[in-house]
Tab-separated table of C-alpha atoms in Angstrom:
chain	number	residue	atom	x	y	z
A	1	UNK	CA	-102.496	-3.527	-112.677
A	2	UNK	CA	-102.765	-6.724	-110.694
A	3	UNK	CA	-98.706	-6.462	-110.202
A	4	UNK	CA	-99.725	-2.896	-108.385
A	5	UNK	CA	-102.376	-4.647	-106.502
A	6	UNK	CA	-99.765	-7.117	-105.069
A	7	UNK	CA	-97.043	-4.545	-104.795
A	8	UNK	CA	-99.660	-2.547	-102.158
A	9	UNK	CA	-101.443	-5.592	-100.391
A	10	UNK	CA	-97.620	-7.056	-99.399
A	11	UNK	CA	-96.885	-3.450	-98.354
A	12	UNK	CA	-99.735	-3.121	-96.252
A	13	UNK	CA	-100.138	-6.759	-94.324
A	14	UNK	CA	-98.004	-8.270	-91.896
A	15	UNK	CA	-95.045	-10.637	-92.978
A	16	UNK	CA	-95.954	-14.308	-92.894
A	17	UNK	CA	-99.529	-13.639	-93.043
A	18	UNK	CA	-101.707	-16.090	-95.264
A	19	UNK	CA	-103.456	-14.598	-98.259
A	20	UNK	CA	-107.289	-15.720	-98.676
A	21	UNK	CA	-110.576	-15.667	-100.240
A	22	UNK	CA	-111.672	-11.666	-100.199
A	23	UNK	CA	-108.249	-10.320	-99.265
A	24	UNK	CA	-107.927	-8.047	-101.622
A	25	UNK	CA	-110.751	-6.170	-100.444
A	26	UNK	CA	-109.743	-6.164	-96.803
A	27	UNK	CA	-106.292	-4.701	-98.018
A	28	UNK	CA	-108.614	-2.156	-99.356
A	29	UNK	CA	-109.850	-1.706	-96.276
A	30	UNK	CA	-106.684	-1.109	-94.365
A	31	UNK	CA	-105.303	1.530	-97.180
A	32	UNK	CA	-108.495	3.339	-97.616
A	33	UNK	CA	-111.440	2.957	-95.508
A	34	UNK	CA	-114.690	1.175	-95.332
A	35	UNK	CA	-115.270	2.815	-98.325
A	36	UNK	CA	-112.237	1.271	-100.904
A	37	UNK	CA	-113.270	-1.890	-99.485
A	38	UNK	CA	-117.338	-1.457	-101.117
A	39	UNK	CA	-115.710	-0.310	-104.150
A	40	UNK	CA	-113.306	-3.548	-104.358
A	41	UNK	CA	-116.343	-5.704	-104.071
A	42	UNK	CA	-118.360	-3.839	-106.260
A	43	UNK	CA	-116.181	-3.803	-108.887
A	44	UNK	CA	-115.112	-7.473	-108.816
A	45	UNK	CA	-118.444	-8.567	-108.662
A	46	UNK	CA	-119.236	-6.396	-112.067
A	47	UNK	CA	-116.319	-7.880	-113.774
A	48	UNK	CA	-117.218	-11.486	-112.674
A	49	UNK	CA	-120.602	-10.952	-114.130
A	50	UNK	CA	-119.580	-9.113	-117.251
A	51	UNK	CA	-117.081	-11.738	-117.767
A	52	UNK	CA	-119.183	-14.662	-117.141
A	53	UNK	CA	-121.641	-13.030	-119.793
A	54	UNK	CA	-119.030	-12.847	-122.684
A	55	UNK	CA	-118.306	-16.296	-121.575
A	56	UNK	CA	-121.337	-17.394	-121.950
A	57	UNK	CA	-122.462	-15.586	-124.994
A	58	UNK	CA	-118.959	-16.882	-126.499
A	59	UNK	CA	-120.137	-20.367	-125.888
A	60	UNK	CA	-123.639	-19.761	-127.513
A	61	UNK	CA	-122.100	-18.648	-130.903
A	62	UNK	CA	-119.671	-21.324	-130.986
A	63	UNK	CA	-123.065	-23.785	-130.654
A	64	UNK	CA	-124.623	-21.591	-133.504
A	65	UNK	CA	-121.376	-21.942	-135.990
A	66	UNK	CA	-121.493	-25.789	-135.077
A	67	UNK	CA	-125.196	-26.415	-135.997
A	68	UNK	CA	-124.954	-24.182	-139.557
A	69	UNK	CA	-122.011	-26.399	-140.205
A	70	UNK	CA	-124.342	-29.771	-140.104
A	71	UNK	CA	-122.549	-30.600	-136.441
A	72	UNK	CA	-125.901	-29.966	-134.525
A	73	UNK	CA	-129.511	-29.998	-134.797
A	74	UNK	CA	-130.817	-27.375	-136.964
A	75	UNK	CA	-133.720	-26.319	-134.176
A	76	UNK	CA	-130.073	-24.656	-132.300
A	77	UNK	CA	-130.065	-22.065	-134.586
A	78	UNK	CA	-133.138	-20.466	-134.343
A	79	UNK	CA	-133.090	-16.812	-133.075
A	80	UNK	CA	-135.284	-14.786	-130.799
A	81	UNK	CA	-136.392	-11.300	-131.883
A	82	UNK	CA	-133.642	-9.985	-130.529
A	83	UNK	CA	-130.701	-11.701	-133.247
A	84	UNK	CA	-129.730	-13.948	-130.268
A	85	UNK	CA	-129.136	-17.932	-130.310
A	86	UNK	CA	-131.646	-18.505	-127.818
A	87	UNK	CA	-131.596	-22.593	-127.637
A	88	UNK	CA	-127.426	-22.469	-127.888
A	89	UNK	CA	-127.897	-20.185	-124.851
A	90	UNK	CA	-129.923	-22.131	-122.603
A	91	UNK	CA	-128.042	-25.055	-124.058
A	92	UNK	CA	-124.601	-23.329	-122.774
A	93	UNK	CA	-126.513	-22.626	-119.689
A	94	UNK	CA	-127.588	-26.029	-119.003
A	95	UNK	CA	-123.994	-26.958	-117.958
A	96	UNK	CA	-123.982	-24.779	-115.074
A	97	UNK	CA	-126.040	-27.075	-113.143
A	98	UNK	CA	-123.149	-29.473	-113.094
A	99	UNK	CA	-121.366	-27.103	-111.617
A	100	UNK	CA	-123.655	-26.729	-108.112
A	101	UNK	CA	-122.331	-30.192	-106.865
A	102	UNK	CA	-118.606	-28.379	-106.817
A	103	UNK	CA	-116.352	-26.452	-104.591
A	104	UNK	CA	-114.753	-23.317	-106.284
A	105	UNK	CA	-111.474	-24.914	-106.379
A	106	UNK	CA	-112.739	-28.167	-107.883
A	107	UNK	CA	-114.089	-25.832	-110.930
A	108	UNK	CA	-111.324	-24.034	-111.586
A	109	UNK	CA	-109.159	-27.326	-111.579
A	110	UNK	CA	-111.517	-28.925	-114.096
A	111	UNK	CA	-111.835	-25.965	-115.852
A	112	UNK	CA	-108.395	-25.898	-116.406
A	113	UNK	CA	-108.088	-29.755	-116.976
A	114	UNK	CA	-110.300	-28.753	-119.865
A	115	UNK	CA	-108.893	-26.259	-121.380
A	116	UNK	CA	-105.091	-27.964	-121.372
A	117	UNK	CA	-106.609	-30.885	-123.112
A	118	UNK	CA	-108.348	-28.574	-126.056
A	119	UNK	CA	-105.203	-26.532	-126.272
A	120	UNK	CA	-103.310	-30.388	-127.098
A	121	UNK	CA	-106.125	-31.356	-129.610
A	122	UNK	CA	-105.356	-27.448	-131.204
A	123	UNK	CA	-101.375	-28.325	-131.509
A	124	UNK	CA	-102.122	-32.230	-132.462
A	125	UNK	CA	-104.672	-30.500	-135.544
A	126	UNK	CA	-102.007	-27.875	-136.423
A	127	UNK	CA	-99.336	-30.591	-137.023
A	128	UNK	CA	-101.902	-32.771	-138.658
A	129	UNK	CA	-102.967	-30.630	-141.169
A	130	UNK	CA	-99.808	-29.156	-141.455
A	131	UNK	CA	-98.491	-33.125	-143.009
A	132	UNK	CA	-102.400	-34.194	-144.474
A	133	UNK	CA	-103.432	-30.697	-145.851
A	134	UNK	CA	-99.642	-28.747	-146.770
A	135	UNK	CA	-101.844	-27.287	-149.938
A	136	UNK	CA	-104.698	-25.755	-148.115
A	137	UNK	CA	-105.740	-22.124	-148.398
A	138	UNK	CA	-104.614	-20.777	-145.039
A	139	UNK	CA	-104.889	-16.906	-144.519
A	140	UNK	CA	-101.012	-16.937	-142.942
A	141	UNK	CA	-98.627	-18.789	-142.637
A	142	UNK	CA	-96.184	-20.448	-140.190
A	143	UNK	CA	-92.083	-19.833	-141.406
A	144	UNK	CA	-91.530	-23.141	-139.898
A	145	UNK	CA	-91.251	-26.637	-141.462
A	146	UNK	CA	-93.557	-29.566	-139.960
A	147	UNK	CA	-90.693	-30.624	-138.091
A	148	UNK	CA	-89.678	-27.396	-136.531
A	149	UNK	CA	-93.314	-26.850	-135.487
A	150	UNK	CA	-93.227	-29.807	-133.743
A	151	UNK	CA	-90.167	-29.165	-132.334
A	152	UNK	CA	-91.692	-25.674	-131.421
A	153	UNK	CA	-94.465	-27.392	-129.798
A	154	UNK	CA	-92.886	-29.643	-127.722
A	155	UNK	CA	-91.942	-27.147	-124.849
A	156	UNK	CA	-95.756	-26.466	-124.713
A	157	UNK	CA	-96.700	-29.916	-124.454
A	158	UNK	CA	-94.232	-30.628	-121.251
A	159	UNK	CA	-95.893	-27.541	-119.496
A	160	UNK	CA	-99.170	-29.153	-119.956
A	161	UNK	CA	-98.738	-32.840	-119.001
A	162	UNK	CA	-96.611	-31.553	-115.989
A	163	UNK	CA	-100.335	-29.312	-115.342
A	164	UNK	CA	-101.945	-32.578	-115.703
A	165	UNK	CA	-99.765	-34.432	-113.275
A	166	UNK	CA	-100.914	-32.141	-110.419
A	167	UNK	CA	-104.058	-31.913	-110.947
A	168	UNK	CA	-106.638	-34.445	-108.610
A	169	UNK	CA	-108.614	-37.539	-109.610
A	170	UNK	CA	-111.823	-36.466	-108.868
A	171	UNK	CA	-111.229	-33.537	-111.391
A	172	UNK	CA	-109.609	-36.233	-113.813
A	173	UNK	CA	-112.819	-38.477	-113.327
A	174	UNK	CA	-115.143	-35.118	-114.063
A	175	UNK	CA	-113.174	-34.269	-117.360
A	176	UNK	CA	-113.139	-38.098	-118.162
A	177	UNK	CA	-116.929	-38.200	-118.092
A	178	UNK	CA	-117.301	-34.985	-119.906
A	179	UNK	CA	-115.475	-36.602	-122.810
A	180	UNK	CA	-117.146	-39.859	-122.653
A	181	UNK	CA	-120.747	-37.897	-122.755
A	182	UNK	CA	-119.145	-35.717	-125.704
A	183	UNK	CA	-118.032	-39.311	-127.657
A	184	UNK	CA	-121.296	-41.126	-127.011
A	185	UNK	CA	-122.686	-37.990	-128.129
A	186	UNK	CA	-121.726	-37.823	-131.622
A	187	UNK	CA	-122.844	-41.503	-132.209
A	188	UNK	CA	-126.204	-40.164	-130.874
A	189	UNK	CA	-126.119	-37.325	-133.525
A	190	UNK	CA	-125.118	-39.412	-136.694
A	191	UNK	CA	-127.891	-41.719	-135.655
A	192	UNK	CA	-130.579	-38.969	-135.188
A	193	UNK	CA	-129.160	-37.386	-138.878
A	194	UNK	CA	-128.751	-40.962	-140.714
A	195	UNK	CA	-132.391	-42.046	-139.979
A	196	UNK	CA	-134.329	-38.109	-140.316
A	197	UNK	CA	-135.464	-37.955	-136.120
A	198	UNK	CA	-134.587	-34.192	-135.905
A	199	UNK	CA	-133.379	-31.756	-138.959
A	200	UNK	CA	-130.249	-30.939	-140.005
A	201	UNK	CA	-128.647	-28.519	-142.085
A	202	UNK	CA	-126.244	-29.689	-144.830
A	203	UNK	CA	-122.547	-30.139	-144.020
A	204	UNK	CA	-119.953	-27.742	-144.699
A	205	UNK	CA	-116.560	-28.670	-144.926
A	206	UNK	CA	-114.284	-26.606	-142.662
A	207	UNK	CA	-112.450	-24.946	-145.209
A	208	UNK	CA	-115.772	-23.464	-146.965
A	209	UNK	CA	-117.496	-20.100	-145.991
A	210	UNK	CA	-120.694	-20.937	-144.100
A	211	UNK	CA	-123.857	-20.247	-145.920
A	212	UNK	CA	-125.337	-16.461	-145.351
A	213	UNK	CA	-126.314	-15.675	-142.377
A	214	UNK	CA	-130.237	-15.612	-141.995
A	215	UNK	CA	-131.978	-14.878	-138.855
A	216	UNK	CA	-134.249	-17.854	-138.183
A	217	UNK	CA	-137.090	-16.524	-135.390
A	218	UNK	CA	-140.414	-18.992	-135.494
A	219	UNK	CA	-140.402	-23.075	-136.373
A	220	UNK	CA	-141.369	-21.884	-139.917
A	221	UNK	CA	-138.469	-19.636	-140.418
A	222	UNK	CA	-136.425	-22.408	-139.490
A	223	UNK	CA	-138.319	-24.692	-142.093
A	224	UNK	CA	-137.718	-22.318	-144.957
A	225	UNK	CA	-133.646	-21.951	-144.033
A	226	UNK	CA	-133.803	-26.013	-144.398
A	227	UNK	CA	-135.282	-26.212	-147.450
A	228	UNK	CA	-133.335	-22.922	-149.001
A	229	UNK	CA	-129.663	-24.591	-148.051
A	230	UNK	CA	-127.671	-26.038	-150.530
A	231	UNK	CA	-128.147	-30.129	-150.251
């Protein structure tokens, strides 16, 4: 589809000519009318909004698994009347106030800074549990040994640090503090769980099911799902 898009807009426009914010929809213009040009708009801004809400609700349930594993505070996982995390939510949510001090292109370079690093902890894991944990229950597996899934990895890794290498230093600086805040973080959490400040629930190693699920809606529901986990 977007291959189509291209295929029309280079048809349509001049040779030479410099592609920029909201072309697409003033290609739209010059095939169809005033009125393929509303219709662009419209439906980009719908998909931008129904994409930023999967996003976002994505986000909020990753939050929720992280508290019922003993990761967060257990206050995260209580639910409004409608089954939804709503603390993980405005927690997910408070992030985007970050993002108001930052051009479009600045976000989408830290963005991306961010999600190459997580994709390199994902491969670093999969070869470290792949030589710490060869016996673990895994529901597939890879036909490779651990050195051919390095090997497999490594064109993957030169792809990223060469994404890395292009990439400013303001956006490295804004990714840097994001994972100093995350690593001071933790220390803040084992400190609040070691001495009792706020609740948690019980730990659950990563290769256990989580506990069932139980929709926690009021401070007292959340004070029964406490006491009722396993210690």
């Amino acid at each position: 589809m977007y291959l189509l898009a291209f295929i029309v807009g280079i048809g349509v426009t001049p040779a030479g000519e410099e592609w920029t914010d909201d072309y697409f929809s003033r290609v739209g213009e010059l095939v169809g009318g005033s009125w393929l040009k509303s219709w662009i708009v419209g439906a980009i801004s719908v998909s931008s909004i129904g994409m930023f809400e999967a996003h976002l609700s994505s986000n909020a349930y990753l939050i929720l698994g992280m508290t019922k594993r003993g990761m967060l505070p257990a206050v995260l996982a209580q639910k409004s009347r409608y089954g939804t995390p709503k603390y993980a939510i405005l927690l997910s949510c408070s992030a985007l106030f970050f993002s108001f001090f930052l051009s479009f292109e600045e976000l989408i370079e830290i963005l991306n800074i961010m999600y190459i690093w997580a994709v390199a902890l994902e491969f670093l894991a999969f070869v470290s549990l792949r030589i710490n944990r060869p016996d673990a229950n895994r529901p597939y597996k890879l036909a490779l040994g651990t050195t051919g899934s390095i090997l497999m990895l490594i064109p993957s890794f030169i792809f990223i640090f060469a994404a890395l290498i292009f990439s400013s230093l303001k956006s490295h600086l804004a990714c840097f503090g994001c994972v100093l805040i995350g690593g001071v973080g933790v220390f803040v959490l084992r400190y609040l769980r070691k001495h009792r400040i706020v609740r948690f629930f019980p730990t659950t190693p990563w290769d256990q099911p989580l506990p069932e699920e139980i929709t926690v809606q009021s401070t007292i529901d959340l004070e029964l799902l406490y006491k009722s986990s396993p210690s």
